[in-house]
PDB file of C-alpha atoms in Angstrom:
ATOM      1  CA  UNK A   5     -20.840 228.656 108.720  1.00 69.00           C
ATOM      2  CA  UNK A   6     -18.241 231.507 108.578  1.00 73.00           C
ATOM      3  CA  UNK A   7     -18.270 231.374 112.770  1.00 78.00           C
ATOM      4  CA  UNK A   8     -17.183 227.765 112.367  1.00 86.00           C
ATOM      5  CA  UNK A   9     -14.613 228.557 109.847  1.00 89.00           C
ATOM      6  CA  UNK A  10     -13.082 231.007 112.405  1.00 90.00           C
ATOM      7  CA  UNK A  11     -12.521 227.964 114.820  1.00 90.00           C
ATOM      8  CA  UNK A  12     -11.442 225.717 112.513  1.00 91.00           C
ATOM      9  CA  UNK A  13      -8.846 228.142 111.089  1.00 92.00           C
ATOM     10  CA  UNK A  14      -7.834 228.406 114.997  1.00 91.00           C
ATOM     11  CA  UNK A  15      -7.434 224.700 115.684  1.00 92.00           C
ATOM     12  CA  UNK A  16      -5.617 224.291 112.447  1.00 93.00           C
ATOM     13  CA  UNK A  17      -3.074 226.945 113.443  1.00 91.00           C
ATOM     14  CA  UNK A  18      -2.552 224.502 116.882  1.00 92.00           C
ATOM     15  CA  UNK A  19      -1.807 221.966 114.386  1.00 90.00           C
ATOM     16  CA  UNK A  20      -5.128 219.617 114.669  1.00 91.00           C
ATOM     17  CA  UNK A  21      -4.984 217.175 111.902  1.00 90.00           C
ATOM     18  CA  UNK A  22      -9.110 216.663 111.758  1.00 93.00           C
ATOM     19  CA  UNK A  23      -9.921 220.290 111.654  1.00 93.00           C
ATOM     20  CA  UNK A  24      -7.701 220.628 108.064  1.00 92.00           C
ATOM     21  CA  UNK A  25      -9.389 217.756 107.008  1.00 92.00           C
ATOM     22  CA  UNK A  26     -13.109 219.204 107.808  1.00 93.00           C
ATOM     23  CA  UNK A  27     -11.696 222.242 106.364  1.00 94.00           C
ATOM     24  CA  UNK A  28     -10.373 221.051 103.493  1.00 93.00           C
ATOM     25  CA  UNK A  29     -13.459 218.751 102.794  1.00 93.00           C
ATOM     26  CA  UNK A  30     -15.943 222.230 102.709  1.00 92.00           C
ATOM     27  CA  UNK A  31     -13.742 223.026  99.371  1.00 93.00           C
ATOM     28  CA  UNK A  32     -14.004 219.351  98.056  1.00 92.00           C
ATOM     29  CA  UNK A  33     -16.283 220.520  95.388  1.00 92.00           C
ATOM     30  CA  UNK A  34     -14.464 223.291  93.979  1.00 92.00           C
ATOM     31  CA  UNK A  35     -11.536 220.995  94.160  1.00 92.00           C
ATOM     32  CA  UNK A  36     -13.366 217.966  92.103  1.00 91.00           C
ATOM     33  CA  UNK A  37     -14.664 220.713  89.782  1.00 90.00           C
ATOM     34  CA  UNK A  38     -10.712 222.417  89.189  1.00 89.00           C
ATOM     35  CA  UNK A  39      -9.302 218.643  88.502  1.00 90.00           C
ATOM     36  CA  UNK A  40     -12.007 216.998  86.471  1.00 86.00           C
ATOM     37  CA  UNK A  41      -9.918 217.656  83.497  1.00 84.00           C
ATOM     38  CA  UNK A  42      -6.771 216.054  84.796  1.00 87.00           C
ATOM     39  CA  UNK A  43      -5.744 212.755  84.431  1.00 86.00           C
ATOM     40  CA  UNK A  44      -6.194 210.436  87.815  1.00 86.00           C
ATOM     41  CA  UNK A  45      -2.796 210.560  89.076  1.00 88.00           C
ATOM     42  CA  UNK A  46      -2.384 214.443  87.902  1.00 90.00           C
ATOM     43  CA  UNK A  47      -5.902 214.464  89.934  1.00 90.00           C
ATOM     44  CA  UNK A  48      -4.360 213.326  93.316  1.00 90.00           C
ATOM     45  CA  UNK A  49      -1.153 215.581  92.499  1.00 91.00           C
ATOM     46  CA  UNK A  50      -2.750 218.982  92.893  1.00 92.00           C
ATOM     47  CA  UNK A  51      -5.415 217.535  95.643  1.00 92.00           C
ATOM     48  CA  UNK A  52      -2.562 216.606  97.628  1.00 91.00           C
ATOM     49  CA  UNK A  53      -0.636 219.888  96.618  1.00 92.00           C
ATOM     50  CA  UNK A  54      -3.590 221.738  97.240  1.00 93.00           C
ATOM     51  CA  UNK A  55      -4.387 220.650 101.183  1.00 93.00           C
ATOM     52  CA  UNK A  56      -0.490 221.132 101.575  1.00 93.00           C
ATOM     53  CA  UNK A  57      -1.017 224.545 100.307  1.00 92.00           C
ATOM     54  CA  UNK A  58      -4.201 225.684 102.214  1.00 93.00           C
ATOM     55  CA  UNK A  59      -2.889 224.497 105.298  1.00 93.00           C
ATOM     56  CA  UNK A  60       0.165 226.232 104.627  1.00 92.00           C
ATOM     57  CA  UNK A  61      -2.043 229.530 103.951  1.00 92.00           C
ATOM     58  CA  UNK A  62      -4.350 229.148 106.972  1.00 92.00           C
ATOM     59  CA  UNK A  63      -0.926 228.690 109.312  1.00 91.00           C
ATOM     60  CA  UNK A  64       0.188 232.196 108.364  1.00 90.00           C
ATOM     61  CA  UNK A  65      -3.734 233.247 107.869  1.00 90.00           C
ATOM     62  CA  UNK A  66      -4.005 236.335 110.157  1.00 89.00           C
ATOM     63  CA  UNK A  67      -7.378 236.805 111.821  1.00 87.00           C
ATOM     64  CA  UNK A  68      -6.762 239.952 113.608  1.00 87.00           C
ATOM     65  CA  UNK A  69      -7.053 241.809 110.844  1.00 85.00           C
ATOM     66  CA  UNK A  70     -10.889 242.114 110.755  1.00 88.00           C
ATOM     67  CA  UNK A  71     -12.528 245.701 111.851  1.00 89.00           C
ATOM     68  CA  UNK A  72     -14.212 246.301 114.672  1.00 89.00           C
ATOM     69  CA  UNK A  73     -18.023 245.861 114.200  1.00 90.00           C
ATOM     70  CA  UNK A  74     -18.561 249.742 115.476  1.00 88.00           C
ATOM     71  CA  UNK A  75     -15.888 250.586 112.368  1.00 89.00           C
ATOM     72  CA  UNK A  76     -17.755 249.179 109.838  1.00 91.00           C
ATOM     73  CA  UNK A  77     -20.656 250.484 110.807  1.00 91.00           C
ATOM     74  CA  UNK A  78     -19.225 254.032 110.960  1.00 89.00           C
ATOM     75  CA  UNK A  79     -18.702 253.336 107.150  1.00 87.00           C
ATOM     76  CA  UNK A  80     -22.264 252.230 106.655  1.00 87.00           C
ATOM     77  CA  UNK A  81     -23.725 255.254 108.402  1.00 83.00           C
ATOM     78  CA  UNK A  82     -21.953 257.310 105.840  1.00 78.00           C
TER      79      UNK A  82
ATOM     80  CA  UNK B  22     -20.410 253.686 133.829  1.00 50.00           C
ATOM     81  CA  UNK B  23     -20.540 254.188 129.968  1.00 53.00           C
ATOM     82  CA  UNK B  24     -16.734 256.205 128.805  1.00 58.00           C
ATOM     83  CA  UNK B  25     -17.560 258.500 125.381  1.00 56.00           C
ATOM     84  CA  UNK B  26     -15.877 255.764 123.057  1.00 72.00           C
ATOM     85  CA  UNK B  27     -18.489 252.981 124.610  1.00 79.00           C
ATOM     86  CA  UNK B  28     -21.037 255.875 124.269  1.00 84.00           C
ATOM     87  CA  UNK B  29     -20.179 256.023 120.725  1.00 86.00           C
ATOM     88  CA  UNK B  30     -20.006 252.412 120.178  1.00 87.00           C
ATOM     89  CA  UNK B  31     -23.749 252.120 121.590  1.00 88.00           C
ATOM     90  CA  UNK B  32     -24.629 254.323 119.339  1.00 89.00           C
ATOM     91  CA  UNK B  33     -23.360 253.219 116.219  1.00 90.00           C
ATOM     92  CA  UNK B  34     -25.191 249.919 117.364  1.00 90.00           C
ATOM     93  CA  UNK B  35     -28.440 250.871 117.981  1.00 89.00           C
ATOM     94  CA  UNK B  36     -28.455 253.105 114.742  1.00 92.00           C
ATOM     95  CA  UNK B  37     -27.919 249.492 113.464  1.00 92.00           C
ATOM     96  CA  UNK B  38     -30.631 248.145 115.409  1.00 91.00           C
ATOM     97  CA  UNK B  39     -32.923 250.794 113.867  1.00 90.00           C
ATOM     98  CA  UNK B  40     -31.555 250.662 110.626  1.00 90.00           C
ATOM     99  CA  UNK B  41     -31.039 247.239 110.116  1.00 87.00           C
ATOM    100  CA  UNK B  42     -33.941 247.008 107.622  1.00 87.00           C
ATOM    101  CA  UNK B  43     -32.410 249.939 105.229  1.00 86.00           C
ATOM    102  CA  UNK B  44     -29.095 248.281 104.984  1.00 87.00           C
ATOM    103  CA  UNK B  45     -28.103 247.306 101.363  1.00 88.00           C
ATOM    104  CA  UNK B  46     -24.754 246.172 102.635  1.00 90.00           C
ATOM    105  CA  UNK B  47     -24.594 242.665 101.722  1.00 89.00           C
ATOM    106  CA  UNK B  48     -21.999 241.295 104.356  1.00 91.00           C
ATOM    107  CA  UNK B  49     -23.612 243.293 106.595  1.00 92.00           C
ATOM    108  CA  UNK B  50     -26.877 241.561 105.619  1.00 91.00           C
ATOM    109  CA  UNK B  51     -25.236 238.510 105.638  1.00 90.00           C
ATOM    110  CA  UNK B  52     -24.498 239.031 109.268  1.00 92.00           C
ATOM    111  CA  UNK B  53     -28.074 240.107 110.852  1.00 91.00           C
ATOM    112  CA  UNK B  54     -29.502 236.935 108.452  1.00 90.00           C
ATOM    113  CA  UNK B  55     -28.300 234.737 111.284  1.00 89.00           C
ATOM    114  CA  UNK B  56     -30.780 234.912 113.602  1.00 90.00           C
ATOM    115  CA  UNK B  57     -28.413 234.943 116.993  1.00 90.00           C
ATOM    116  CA  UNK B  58     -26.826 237.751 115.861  1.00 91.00           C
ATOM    117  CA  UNK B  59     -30.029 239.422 115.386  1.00 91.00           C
ATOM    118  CA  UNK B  60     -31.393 238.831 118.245  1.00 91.00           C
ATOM    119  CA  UNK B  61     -28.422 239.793 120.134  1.00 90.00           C
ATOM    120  CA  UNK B  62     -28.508 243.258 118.594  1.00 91.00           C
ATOM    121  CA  UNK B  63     -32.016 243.808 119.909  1.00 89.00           C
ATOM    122  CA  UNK B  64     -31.051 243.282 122.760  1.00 88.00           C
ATOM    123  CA  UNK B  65     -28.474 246.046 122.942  1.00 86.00           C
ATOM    124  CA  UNK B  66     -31.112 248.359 125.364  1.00 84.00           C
ATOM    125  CA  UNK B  67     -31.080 245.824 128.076  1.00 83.00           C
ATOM    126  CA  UNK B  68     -29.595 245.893 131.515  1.00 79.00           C
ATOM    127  CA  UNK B  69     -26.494 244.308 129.926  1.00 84.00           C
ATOM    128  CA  UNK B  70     -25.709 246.110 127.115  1.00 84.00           C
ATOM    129  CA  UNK B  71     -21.690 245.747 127.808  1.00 86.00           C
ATOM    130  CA  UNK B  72     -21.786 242.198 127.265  1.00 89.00           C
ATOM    131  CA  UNK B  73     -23.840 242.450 124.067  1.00 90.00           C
ATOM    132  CA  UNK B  74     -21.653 245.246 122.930  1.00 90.00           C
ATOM    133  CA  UNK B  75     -18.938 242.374 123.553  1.00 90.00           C
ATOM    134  CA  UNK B  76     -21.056 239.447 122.078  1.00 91.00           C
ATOM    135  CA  UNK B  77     -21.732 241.407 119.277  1.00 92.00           C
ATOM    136  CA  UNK B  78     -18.246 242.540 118.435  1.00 91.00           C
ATOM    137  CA  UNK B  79     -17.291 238.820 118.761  1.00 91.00           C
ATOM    138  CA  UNK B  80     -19.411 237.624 116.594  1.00 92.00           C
ATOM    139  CA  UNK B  81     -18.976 240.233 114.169  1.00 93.00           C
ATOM    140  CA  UNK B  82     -15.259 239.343 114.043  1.00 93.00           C
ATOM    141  CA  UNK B  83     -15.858 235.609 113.347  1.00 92.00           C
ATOM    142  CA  UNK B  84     -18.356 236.239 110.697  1.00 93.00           C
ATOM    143  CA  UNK B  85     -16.204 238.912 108.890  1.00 93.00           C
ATOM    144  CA  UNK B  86     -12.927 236.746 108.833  1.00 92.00           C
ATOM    145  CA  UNK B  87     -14.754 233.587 108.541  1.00 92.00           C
ATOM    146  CA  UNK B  88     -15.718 234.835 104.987  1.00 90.00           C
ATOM    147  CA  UNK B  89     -12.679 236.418 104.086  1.00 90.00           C
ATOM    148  CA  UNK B  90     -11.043 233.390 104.742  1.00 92.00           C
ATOM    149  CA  UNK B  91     -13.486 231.883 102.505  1.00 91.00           C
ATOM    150  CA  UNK B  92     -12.658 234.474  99.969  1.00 90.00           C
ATOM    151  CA  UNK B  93      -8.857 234.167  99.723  1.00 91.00           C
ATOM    152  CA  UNK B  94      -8.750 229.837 100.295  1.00 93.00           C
ATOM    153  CA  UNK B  95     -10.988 229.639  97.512  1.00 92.00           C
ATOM    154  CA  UNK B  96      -8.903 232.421  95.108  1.00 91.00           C
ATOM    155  CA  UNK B  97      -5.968 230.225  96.228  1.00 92.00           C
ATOM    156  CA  UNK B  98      -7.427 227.338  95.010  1.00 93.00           C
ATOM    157  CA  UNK B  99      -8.137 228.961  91.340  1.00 91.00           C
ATOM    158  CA  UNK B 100      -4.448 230.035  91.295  1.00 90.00           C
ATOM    159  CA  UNK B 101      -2.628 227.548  92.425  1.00 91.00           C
ATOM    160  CA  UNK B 102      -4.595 225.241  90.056  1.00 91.00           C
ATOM    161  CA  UNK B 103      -4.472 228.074  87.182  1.00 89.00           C
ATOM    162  CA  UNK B 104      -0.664 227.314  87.727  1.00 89.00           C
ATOM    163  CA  UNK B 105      -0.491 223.957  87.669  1.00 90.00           C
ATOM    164  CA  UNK B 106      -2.614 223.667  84.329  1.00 88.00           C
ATOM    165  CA  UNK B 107       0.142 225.910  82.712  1.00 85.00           C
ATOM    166  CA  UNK B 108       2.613 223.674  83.872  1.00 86.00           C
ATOM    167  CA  UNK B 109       1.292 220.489  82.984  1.00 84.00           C
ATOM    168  CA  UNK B 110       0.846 222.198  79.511  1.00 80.00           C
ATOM    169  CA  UNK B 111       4.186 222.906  79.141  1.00 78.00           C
ATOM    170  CA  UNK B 112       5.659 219.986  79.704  1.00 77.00           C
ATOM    171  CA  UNK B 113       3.217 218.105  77.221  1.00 72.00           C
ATOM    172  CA  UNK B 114       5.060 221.261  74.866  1.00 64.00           C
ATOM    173  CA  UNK B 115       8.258 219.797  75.845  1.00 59.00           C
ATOM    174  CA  UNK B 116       7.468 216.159  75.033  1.00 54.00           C
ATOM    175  CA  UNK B 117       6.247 217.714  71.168  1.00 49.00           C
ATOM    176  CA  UNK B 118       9.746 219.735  71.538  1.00 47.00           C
ATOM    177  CA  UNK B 119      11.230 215.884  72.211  1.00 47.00           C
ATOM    178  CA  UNK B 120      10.244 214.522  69.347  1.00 47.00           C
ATOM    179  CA  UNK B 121      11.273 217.525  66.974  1.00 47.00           C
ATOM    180  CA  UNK B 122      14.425 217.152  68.700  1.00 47.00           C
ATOM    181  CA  UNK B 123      14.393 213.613  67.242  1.00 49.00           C
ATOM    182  CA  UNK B 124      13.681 214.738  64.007  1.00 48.00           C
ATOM    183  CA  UNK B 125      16.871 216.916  64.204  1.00 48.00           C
ATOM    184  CA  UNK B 126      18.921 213.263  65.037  1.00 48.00           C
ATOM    185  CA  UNK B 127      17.873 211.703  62.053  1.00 49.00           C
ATOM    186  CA  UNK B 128      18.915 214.477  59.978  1.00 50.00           C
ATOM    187  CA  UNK B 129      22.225 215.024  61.583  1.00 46.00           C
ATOM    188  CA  UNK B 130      24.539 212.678  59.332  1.00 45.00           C
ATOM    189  CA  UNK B 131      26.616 210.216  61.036  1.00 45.00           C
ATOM    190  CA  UNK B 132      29.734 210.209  61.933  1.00 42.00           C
ATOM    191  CA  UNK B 133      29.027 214.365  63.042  1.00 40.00           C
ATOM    192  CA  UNK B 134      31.090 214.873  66.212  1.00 38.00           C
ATOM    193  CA  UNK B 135      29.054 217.380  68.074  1.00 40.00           C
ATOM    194  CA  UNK B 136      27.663 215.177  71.491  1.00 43.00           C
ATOM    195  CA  UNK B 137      23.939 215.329  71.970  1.00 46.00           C
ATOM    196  CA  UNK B 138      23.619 212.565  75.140  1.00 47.00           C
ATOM    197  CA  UNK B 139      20.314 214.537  75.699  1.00 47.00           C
ATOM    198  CA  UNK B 140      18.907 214.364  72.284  1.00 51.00           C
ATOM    199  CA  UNK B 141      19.745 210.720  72.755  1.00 52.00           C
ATOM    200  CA  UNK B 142      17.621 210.105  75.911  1.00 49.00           C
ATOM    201  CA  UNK B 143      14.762 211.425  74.540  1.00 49.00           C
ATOM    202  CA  UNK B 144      15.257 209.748  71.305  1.00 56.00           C
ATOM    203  CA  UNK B 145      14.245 206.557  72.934  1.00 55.00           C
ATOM    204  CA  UNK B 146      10.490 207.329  71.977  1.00 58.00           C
ATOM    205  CA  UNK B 147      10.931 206.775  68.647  1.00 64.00           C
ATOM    206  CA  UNK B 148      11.809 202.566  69.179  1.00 69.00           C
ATOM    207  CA  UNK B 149       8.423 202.282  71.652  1.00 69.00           C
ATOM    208  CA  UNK B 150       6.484 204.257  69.285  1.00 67.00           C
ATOM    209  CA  UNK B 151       7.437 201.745  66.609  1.00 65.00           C
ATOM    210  CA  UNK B 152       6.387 198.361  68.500  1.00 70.00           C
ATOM    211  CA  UNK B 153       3.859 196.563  66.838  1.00 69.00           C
ATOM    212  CA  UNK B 154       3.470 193.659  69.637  1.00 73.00           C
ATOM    213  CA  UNK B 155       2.078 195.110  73.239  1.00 76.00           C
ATOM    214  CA  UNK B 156       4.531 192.009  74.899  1.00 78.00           C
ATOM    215  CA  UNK B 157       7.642 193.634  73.310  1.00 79.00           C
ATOM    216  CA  UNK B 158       6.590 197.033  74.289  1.00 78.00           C
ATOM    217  CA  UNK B 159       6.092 195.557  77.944  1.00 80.00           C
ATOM    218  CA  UNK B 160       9.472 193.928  77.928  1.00 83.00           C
ATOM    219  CA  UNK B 161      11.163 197.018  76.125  1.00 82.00           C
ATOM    220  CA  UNK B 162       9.277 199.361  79.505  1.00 81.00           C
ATOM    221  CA  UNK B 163      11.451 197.329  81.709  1.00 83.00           C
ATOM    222  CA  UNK B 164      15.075 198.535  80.199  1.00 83.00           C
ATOM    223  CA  UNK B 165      17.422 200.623  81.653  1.00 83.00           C
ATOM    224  CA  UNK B 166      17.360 203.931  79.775  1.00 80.00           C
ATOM    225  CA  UNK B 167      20.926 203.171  78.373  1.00 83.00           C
ATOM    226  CA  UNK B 168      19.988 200.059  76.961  1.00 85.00           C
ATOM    227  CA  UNK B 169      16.607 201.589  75.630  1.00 84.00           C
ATOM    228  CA  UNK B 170      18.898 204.670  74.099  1.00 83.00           C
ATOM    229  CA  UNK B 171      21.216 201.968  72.443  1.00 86.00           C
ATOM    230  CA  UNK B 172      18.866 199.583  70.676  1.00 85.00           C
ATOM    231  CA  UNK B 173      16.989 202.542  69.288  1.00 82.00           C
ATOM    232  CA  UNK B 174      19.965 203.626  67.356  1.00 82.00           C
ATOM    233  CA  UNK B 175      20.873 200.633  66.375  1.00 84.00           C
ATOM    234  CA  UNK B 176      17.722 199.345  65.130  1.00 80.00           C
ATOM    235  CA  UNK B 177      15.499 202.434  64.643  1.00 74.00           C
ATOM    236  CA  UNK B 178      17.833 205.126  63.351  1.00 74.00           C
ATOM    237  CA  UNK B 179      20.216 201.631  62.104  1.00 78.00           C
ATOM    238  CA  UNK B 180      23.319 203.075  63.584  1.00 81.00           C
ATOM    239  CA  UNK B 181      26.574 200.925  63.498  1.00 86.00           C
ATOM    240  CA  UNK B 182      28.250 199.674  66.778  1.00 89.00           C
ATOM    241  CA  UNK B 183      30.820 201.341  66.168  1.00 88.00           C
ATOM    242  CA  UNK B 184      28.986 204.459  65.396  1.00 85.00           C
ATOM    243  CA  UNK B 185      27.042 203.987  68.408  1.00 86.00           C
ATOM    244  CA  UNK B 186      29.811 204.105  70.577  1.00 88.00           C
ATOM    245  CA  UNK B 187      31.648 207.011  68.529  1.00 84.00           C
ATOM    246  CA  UNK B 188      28.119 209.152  69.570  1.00 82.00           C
ATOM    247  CA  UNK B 189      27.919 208.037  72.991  1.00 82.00           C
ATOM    248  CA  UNK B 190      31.261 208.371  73.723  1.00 83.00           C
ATOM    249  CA  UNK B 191      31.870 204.827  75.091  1.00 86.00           C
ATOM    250  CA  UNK B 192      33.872 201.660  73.591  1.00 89.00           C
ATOM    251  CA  UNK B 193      31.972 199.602  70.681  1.00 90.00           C
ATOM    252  CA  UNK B 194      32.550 196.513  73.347  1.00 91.00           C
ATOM    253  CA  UNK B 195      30.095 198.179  75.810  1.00 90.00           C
ATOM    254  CA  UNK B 196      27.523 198.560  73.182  1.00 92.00           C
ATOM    255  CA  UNK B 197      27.955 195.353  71.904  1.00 92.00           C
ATOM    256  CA  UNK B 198      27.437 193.492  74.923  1.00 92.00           C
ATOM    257  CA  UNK B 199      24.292 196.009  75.919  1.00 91.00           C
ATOM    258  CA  UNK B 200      22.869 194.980  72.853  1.00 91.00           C
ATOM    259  CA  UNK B 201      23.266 191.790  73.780  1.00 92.00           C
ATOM    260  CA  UNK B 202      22.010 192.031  77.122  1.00 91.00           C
ATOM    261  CA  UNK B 203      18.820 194.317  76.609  1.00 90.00           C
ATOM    262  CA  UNK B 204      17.726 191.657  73.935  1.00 90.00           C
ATOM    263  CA  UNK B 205      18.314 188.574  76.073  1.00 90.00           C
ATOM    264  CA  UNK B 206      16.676 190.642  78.823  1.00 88.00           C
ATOM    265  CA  UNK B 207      13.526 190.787  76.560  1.00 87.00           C
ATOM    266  CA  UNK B 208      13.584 187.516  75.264  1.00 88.00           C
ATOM    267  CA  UNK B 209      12.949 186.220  78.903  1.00 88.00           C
ATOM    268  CA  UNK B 210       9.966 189.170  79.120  1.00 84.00           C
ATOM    269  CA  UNK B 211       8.421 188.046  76.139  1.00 82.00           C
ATOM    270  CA  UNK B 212       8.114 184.331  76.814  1.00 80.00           C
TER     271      UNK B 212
END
């Protein structure tokens, strides 16, 4: 799950249409559940504002930043 | 041959591998739950321990910023909606604002200089809110604000012409003939 999140993430910063789609689509139901109490054209505001917004975050989404597994076991050993 | 940082790193693995049952760490968990990551780490004695080292660190990457990615997509989610809420509740605050505004027209006697176009526009409620018959409210939907602005005054708050065009700022002829047009405009709705 989190692996293919990694390569999604990837192809979406290349700009591949269908991987922010998938991506998008794992969130659909905490998206239904944060509009239910809109009304339907409020509803497809913030969905729409919402995929513009993710994919916006996942562009600038740095994935360097995680520590190296040896690291982080260093801290468990502790 | 193994350099004293890949020493190290072997280590820190196989105290991992022998520890893996003891750890309370719950992304760390996580992680060894997935059983090709698990089996990869017992296999960090074998002939190839390099490329597990490598698998390993790999994996471990993808797992840990797969789920912070997770984590901060979904807390962007809750804001970003938490925002929009508040802003969709404000404006309904405005549109109560509107009609107090309204309120304030009425009061305001007539023939008062002061210009309040805005209060105007908004004023325009007041004539829809009023319609009895859904056909006129259909017909009155497809004015142009002006027209709208001007029949509202002169029918709701029972404004003059002349008055009309004294608060709008425009000659009594224009508000005669938009009169005239906005109700020949609905008469041809209507029918």
């Amino acid at each position: 799950m989190n692996d293919h999140m990694f390569e999604l993430v990837r192809k979406i910063k290349e700009d591949d249409e269908e991987a922010i789609e998938e991506f998008v689509s794992t969130f659909t139901p905490k998206i239904i559940n944060k509009t239910k109490n809109l009304k339907h054209h409020d509803k497809e505001d913030l969905k729409q504002e919402l995929t513009i917004e993710i994919t916006k975050a996942l562009k600038r989404f740095n994935t360097d930043k995680a520590p190296e597994l040896d690291d982080y076991i260093k801290k468990l050993k502790r | 041959m193994i350099t004293k940082t890949d020493k190290q790193i072997f280590d820190n693995i196989l105290w991992l591998r022998e520890n893996q049952d003891k750890v309370h760490d719950s992304l760390m968990l996580n992680y060894l739950k997935n059983e090709r990551n698990r089996k990869l780490l017992n296999e960090i004695s074998s002939l190839n321990s390099e490329q597990v080292i490598e698998a390993l660190n790999l994996s471990f990457k993808k797992f840990y910023t797969g789920l912070q990615i997770t984590k901060y997509i979904s807390q962007l989610i809750d804001h970003y909606s938490g925002n929009f809420y508040r802003k969709k509740s404000r404006e309904q605050h405005h549109h109560i604002f509107a009609i107090d505004d309204d309120q304030a027209i009425l009061d305001t006697p007539i023939g008062d200089s002061q210009t309040f176009s805005d209060e105007l526009e908004l004023s325009k409620r007041f004539l829809l809110d009023q319609v009895g018959s859904f056909k006129i409210y259909k017909a009155l939907l497809k004015l142009t604000e002006r027209q709208l602005c001007i029949l509202n005054l002169h029918y709701f708050h029972q404004l003059s012409q002349k008055e009309i065009a004294f608060k709008l700022g425009v000659s009594q002829q224009l508000v005669s003939k938009t009169i005239k047009s906005a109700l020949e405009k609905i008469r041809v709705e209507i029918k």
